[in-house]
XYZ file of C-alpha atoms in Angstrom:
571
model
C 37.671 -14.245 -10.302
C 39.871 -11.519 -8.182
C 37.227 -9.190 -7.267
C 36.006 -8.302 -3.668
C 33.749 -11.233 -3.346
C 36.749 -13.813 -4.162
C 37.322 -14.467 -0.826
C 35.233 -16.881 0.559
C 35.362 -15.081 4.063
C 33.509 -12.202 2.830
C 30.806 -15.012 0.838
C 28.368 -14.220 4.422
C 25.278 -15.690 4.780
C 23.749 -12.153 4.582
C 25.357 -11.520 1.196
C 23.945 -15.161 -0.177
C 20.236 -13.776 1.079
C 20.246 -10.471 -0.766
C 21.390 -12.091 -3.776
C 18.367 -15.228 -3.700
C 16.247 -12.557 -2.588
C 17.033 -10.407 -5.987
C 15.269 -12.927 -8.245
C 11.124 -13.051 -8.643
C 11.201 -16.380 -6.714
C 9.163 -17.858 -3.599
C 11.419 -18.934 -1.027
C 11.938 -20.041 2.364
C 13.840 -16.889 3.147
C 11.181 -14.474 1.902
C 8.319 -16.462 3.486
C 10.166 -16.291 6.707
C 11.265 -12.454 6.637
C 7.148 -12.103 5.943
C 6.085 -13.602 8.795
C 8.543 -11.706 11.125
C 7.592 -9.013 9.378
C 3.559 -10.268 10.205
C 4.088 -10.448 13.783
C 6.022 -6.734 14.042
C 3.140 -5.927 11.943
C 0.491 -7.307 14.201
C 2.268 -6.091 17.193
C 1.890 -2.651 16.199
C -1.841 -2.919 15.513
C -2.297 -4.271 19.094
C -0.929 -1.348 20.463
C -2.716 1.146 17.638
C -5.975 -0.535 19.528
C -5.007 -0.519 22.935
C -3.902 3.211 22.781
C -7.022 4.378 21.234
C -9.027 2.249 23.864
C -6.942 3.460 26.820
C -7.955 7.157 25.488
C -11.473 6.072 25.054
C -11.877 4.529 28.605
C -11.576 8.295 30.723
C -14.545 9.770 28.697
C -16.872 6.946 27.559
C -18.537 3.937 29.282
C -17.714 1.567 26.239
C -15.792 2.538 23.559
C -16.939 4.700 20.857
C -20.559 4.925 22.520
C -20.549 8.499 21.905
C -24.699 8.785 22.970
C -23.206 8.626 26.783
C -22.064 12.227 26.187
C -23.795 15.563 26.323
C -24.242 17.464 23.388
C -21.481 20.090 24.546
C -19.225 17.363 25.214
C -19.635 15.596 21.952
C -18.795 19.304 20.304
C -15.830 19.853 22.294
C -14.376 16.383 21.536
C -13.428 16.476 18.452
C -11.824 20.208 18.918
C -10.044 19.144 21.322
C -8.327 16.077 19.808
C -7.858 18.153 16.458
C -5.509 20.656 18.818
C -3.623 17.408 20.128
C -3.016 16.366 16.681
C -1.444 19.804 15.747
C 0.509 20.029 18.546
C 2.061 16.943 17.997
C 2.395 17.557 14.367
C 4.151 20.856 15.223
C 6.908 18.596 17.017
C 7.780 16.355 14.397
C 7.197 18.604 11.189
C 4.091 19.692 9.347
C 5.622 18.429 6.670
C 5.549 14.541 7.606
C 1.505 14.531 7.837
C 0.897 13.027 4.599
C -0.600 9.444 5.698
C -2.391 6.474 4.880
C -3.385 4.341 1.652
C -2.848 6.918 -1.182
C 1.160 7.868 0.537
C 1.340 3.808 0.919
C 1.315 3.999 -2.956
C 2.773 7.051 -3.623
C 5.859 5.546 -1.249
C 5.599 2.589 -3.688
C 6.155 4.451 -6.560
C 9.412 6.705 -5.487
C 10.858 4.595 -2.607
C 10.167 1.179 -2.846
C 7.851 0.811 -0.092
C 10.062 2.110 2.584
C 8.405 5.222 4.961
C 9.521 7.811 7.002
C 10.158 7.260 10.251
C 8.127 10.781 10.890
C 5.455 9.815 8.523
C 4.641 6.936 10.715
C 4.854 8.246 14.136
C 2.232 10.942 12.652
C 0.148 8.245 11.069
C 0.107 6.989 14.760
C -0.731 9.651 17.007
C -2.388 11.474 14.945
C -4.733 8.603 14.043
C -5.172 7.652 17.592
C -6.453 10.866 18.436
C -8.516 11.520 15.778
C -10.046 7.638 16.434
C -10.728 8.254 20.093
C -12.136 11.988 19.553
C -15.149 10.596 17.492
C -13.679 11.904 13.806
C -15.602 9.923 11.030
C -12.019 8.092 10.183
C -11.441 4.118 9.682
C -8.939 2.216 11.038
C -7.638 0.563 8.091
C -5.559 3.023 6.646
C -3.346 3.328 9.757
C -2.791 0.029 9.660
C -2.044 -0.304 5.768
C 0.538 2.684 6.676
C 1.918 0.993 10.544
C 1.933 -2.236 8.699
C 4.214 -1.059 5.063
C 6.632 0.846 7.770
C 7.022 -2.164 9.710
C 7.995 -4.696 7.145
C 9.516 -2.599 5.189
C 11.833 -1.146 8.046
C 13.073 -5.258 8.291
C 14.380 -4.992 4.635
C 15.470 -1.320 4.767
C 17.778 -2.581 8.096
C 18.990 -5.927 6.380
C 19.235 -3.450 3.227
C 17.833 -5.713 0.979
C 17.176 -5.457 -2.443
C 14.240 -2.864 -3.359
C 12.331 -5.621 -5.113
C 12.339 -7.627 -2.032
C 11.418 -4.613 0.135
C 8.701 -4.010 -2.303
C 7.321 -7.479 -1.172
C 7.678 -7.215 2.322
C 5.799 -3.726 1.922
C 2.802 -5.510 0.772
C 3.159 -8.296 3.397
C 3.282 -5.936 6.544
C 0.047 -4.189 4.733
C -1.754 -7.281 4.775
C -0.490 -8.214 7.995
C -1.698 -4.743 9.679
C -5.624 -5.133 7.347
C -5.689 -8.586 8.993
C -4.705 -7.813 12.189
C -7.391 -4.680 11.724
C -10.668 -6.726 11.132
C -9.702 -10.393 11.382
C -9.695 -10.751 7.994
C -6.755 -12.676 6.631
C -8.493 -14.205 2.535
C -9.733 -10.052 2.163
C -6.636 -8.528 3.365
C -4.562 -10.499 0.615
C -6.799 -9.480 -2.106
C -6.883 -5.942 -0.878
C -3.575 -5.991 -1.412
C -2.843 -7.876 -4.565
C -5.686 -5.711 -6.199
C -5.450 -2.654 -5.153
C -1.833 -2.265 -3.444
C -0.054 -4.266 -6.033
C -2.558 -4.277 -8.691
C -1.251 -7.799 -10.480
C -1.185 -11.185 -8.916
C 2.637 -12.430 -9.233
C 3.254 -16.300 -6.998
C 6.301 -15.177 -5.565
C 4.316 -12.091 -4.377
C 1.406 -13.718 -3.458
C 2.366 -16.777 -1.199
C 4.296 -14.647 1.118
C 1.536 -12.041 1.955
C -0.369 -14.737 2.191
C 1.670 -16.383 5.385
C 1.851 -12.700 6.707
C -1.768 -12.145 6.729
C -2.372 -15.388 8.295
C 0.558 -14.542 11.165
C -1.551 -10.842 11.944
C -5.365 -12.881 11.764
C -3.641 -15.423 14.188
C -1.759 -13.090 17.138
C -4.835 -10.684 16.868
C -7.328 -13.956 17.288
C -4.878 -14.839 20.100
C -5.038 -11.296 21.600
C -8.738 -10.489 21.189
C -10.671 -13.904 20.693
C -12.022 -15.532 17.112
C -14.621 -13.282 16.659
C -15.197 -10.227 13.808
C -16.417 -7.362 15.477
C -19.575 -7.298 13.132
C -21.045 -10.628 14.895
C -25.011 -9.081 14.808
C -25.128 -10.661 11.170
C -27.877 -13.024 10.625
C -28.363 -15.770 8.392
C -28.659 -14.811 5.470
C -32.798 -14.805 3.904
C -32.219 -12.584 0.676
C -34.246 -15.081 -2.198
C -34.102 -14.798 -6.120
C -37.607 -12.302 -5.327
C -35.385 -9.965 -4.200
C -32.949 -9.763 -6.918
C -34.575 -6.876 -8.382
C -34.323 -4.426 -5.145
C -30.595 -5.390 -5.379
C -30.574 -4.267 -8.608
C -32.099 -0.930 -7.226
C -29.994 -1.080 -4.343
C -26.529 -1.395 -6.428
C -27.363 1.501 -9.034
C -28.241 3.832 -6.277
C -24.768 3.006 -4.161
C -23.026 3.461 -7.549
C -24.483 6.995 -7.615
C -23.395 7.827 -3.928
C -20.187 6.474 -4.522
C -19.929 8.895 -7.366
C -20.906 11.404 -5.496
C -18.789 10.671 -2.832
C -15.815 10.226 -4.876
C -16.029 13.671 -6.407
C -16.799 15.901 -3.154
C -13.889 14.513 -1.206
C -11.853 15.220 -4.147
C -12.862 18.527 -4.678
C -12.324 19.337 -0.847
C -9.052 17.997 -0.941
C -7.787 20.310 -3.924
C -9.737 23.542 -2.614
C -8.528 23.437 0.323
C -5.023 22.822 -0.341
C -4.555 26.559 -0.483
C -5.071 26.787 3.500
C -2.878 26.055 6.458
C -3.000 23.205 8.020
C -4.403 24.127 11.237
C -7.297 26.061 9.534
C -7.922 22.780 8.145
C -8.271 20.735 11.316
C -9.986 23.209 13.155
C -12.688 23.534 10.164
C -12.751 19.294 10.475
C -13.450 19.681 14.136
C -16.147 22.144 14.203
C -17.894 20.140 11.443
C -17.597 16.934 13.060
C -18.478 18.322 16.379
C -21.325 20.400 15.270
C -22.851 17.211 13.254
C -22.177 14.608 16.389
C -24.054 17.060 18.431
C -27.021 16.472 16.679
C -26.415 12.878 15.529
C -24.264 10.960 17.461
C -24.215 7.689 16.119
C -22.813 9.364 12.846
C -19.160 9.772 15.411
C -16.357 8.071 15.708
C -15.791 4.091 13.396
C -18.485 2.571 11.615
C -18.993 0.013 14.035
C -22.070 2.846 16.274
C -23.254 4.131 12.923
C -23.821 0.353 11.444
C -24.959 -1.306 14.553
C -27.713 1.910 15.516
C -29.145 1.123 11.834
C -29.337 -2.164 11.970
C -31.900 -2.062 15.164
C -35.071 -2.502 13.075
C -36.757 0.018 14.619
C -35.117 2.975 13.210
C -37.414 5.170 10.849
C -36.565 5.519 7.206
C -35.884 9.195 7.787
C -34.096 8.946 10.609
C -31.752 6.482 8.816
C -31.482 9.043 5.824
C -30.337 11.844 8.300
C -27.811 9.352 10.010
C -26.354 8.512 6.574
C -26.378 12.365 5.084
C -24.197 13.096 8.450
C -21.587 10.374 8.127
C -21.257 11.323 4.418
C -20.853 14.861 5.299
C -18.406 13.879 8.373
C -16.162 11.590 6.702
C -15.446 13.819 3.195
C -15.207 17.041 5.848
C -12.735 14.943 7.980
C -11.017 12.899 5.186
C -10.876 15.821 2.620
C -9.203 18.214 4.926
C -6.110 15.701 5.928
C -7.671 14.459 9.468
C -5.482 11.034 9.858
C -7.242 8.031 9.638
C -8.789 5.232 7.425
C -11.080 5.668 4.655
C -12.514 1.865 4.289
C -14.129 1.785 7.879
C -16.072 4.644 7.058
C -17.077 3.581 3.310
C -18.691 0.098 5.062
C -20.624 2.519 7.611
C -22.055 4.573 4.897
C -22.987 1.552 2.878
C -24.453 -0.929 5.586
C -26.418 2.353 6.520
C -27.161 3.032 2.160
C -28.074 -0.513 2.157
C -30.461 -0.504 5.551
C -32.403 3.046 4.574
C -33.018 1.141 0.876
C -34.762 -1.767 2.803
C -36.274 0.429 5.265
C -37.638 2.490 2.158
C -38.980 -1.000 0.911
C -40.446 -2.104 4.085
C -42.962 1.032 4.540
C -43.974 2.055 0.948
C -43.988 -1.617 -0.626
C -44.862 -3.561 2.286
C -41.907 -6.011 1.974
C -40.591 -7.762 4.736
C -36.902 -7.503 3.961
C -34.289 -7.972 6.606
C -32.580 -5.006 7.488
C -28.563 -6.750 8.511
C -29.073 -8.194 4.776
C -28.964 -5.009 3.282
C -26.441 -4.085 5.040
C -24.247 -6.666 4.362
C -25.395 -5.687 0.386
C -25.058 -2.064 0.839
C -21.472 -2.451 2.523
C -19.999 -4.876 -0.255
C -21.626 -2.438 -2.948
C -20.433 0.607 -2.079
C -16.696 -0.382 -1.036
C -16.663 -2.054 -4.786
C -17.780 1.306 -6.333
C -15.540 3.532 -4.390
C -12.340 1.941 -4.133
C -12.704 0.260 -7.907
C -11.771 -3.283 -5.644
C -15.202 -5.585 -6.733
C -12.821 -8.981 -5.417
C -11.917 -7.402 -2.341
C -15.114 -5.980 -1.054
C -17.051 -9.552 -1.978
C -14.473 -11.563 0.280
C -14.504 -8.679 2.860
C -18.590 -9.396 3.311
C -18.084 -13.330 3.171
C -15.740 -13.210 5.569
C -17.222 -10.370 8.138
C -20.239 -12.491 7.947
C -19.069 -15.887 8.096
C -22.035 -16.631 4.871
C -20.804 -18.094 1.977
C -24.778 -17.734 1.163
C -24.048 -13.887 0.250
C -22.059 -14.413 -2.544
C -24.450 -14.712 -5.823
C -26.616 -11.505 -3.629
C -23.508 -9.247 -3.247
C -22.001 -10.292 -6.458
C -25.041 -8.896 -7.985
C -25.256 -5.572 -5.791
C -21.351 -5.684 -6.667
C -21.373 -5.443 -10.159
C -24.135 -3.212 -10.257
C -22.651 -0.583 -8.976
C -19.294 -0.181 -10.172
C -21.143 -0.573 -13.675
C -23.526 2.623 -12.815
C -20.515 4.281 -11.238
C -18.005 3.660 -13.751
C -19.668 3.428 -17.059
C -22.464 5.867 -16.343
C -20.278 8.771 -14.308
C -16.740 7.530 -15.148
C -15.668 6.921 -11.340
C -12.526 5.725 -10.390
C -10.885 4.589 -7.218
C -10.453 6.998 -4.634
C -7.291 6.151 -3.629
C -5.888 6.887 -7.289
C -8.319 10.253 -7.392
C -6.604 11.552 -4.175
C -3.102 10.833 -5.541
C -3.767 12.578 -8.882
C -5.490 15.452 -7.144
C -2.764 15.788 -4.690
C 0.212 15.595 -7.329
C 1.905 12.053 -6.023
C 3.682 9.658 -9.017
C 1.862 6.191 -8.409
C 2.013 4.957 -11.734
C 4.140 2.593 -13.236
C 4.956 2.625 -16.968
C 4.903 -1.325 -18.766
C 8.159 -1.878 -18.992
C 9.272 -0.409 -15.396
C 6.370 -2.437 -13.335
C 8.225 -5.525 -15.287
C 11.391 -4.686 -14.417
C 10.664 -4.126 -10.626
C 10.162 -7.798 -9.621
C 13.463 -8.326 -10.093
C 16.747 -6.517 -8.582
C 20.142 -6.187 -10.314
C 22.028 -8.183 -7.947
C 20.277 -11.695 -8.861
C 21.261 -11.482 -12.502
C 24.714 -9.444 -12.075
C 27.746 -10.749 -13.569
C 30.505 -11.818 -11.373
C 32.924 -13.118 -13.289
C 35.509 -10.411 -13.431
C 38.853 -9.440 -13.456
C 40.201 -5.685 -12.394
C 43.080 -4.540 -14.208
C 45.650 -1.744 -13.823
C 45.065 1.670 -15.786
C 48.273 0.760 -17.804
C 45.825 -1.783 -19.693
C 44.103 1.331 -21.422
C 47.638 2.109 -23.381
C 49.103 -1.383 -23.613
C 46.682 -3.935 -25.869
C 49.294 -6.484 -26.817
C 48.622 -9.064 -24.246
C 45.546 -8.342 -23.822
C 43.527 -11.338 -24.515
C 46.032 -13.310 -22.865
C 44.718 -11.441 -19.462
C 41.184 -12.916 -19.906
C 40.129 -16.405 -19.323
C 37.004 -18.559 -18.889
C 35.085 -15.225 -19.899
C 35.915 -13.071 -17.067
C 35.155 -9.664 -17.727
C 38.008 -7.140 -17.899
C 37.373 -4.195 -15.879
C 39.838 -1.145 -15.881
C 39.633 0.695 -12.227
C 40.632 4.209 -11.866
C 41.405 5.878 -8.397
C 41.789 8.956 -9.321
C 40.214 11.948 -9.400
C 37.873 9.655 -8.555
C 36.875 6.074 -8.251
C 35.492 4.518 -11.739
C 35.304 1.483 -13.808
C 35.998 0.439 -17.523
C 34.732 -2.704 -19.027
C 37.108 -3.552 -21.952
C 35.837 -5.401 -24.731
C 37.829 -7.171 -27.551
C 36.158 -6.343 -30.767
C 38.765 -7.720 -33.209
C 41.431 -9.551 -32.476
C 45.343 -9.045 -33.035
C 46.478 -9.347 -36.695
C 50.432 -9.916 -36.858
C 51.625 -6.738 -35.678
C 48.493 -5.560 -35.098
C 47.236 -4.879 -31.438
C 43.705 -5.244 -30.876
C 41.203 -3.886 -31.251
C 39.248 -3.198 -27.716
C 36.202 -1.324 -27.102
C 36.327 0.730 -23.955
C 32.812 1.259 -22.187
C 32.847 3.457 -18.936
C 30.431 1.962 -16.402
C 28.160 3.697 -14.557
C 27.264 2.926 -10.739
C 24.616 1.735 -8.623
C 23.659 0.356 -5.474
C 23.152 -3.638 -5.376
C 20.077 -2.890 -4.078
C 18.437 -1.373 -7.073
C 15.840 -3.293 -9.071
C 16.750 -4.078 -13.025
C 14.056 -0.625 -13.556
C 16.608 1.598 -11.916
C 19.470 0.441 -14.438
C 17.607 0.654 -17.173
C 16.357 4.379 -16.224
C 20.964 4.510 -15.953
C 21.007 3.091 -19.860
C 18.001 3.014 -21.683
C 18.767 7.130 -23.611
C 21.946 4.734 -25.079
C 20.948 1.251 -25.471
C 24.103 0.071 -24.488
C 26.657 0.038 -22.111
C 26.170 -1.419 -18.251
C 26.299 -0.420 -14.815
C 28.479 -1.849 -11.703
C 27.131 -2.500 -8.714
C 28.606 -1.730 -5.506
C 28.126 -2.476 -1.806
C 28.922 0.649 0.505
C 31.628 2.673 -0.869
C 31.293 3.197 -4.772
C 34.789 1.495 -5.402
C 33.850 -1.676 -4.081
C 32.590 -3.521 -7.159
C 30.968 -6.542 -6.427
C 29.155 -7.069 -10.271
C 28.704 -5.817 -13.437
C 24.755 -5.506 -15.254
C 24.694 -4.881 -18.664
C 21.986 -3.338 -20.841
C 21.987 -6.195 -23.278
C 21.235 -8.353 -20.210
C 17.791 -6.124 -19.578
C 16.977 -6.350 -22.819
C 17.128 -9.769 -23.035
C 14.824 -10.138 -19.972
C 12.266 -7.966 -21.467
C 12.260 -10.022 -24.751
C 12.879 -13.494 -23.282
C 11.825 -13.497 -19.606
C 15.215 -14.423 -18.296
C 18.905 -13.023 -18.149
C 21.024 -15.199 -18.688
């Protein structure tokens, strides 16, 4: 072979990496770049917390106890960090605000994972601010959004191939979930099921180590311990099975309902600037936390006021009509922030007013963090369409394997009621539709993206002079070993020509040679991106190049994707 890559001085170690890294294979390298990529990951989430606590710590005598402040103050708050949120917006482009799950998997779609640099440092102010000024915002979706830019800014720098940044995408998301709630099991099948949406090994094992490497340095950082430690043991009995029942069909109706407002504020209000927007937010959520403060801020005030036992059925309703209203105002209008903290708030508080309900008109003796628990693993299922990943989020933020068979059946329940009965989908995918952003991947496409063009390129070739195009005679005495022949042209500008003997020479006959003019792209694209180059002809092939468009390092043709799609393999 006399191409660029002959020389074994140029064969780097770098080169070897992006090529292993092409195929749909678990390795040593991509476990390794995962948990690098778990650790910048974590990092980041540290310092997402520590920010929003440092903020926290001038104006409150424990974080997010909002009750400390007057009612003036707790109107003025959010205002106030809505206006710090602009202004920094204003700096790095209105333009860049779009943040969070649904751009996680909109980035996905159209880039491979990899985020703007703008995106991100808006994702992180802005969140910050709109965490510490008692907005009704999670903190899950900032660190699904730090966590993709991380990782994948390690594979956009080594400039590896998209699949492989694809990968380490979905390992700095689990990473930053982990690292978020001490989570590791739920933050993997967050991500396989509703990041990823398949289950692939070579996917799987190396989110895995990534979520383990965020659960470990946050454990280190903060201690073992989930921040939802007030759960008891467990009491629910086979007695209570029906009031689950009851439970789960009315959280299938709220998430319905919950679903379809926040949609419907997100494409009304489209038509208004941005800073009407935030200013209508803050007014809302300042107006609202005046009058019930627990509804501010996470859902760790809202969930742990409810759970008291002595709060009054109607009380509780109030609390949980406020957070609803709160978090589709701030959510709907583009406030930055999560949307999963909330959804557990509103459930745990669903699931506590049921019981409460329960308790005074039936005279049961239910335990209120129970419900919770049921109400929090019912209503994430229903909303976000994710029944696997809201069960192991409430084993593991309980530390019960006792709750499974109870929130299995609140589970089930309601994303039955909400998507047989009212036709609910995730969130995440409503907001994406309603907002215009490609997420979807056609059969054939999500197929070919597990595997990049540079693992099953063709090497073996041999560049010829343009004088090869008018002289045939010796031509198949130029190949051997079944190099391909590959005319390059300099001028006007740089292009290739695979030559292909279709008959040979008869007597005086030259050859007969089939001339096929290649068509380039990066080594870095996935086999989907060639076959979007070839699939309106069927035939042909691409070259693939590294920096410059004349440097030709190997040669993909369609017959090779098309045996992939038919066989599983390439070669």
């Amino acid at each position: 072979m006399t191409d660029y890559y002959a020389n074994p001085s140029t064969m780097t170690l770098l080169y070897s990496l992006k090529k292993h890294l092409a195929l749909p294979k678990t390795s040593w390298q991509i476990c390794l770049l995962a948990a690098i990529g778990g650790v910048a990951s974590a990092g980041l989430i540290i310092l997402f917390t520590a920010s929003i606590d440092f903020i926290q710590q001038w104006y409150l005598p424990q974080k997010e106890d909002y009750t400390s402040l007057d009612a003036v103050s707790r109107f003025d708050l959010p205002i106030i960090g809505a206006l710090l949120i602009l202004l920094f917006a204003k700096l790095t482009g209105y333009k860049y605000l779009r943040t969070g799950i649904p751009f996680v998997l909109h980035r996905l779609k159209v880039a491979h994972g990899v985020i703007p640099l703008r995106n991100t440092l808006n994702q992180f102010v802005g969140s910050v601010l709109a965490l510490a000024s008692g907005f009704s915002v999670g903190r899950e979706g900032p660190a699904v959004h730090l966590g993709a830019a991380c990782s994948s800014f390690i594979g956009s720098f080594l400039k590896l191939p998209h699949n492989a940044i694809r990968t380490l995408c979905a390992c700095g998301i689990a990473a930053g979930i982990s690292a978020s709630f001490n989570t590791p099991l739920a933050a993997v099948i967050f991500v396989m099921e509703v990041i990823m949406r398949e289950y692939k090994v070579h996917v799987f094992i190396p989110v895995m180590i990534a979520s383990i490497v965020g659960s470990l340095i946050t454990s280190h950082t903060y201690g073992p311990a989930h921040k939802f430690e007030y759960f008891n043991k467990i009491t629910i009995v086979v007695g209570d099975y029906p009031l689950l029942i009851m439970l789960g069909i009315l959280l299938g109706i709220l998430a319905f309902a919950f679903n379809r407002y926040l949609t419907l504020i997100i494409k009304h209000s489209s038509q208004f600037h941005i800073i009407s927007r935030f200013l209508f937010a803050a007014l809302i959520t300042g107006a609202l936390g005046a009058a019930v403060p627990h509804a501010m801020g996470t859902d760790l005030t809202a969930i742990a006021f409810a759970i008291d036992g002595n709060v009054h059925y109607q009380l509780l309703l109030g609390l949980l009509l406020a957070k609803l209203i709160m978090t589709i105002v701030a959510l709907g209008l583009g406030v930055p922030g999560g949307i999963i903290g909330p959804i557990l708030s509103i459930g745990a508080i669903g699931g506590v007013s049921a019981a409460a309900i329960a308790n005074h008109f039936f005279l049961q003796d239910t335990l209120i963090t129970d419900y919770a628990l049921m109400g929090m693993a019912g209503f994430m299922a229903a909303t976000l369409n994710a029944p696997l990943a809201a069960l192991i989020a409430v084993v593991e933020l309980s530390n019960q394997l006792e709750i499974i068979i109870p929130a299995m059946i609140v589970i089930t329940t309601a994303s039955l009621t909400s998507g047989q009965f009212f036709n609910n989908r995730s969130i995440l995918v409503m907001q994406l539709e309603i907002q215009g952003l490609i997420y979807r991947h056609p059969p054939i496409e999500k197929s070919l993206l597990r595997i990049g063009a540079m693992g099953i390129m063709q090497e073996n070739f041999r560049l010829l002079d343009p004088e090869h195009l008018s002289n045939n005679t010796n031509f198949l005495n130029v190949s051997t070993n079944n190099e391909l022949l590959i005319v390059k042209e300099s001028s006007p500008s740089p292009s290739f020509t695979l030559l292909q003997p279709i008959q040979a020479a008869l007597n005086d006959t030259p050859p007969i040679i089939k001339q096929q003019k290649l068509i380039p792209l990066s080594y870095q694209a996935t086999l989907a991106e060639a076959y979007a180059l070839l699939k309106d002809t069927r035939d042909g092939g691409v070259y693939l190049y590294d920096g410059a468009e004349d440097n030709i390092i190997g040669v993909l043709m369609f017959v090779q994707i098309r045996r992939y799609l038919i066989e599983g393999k390439a070669n």
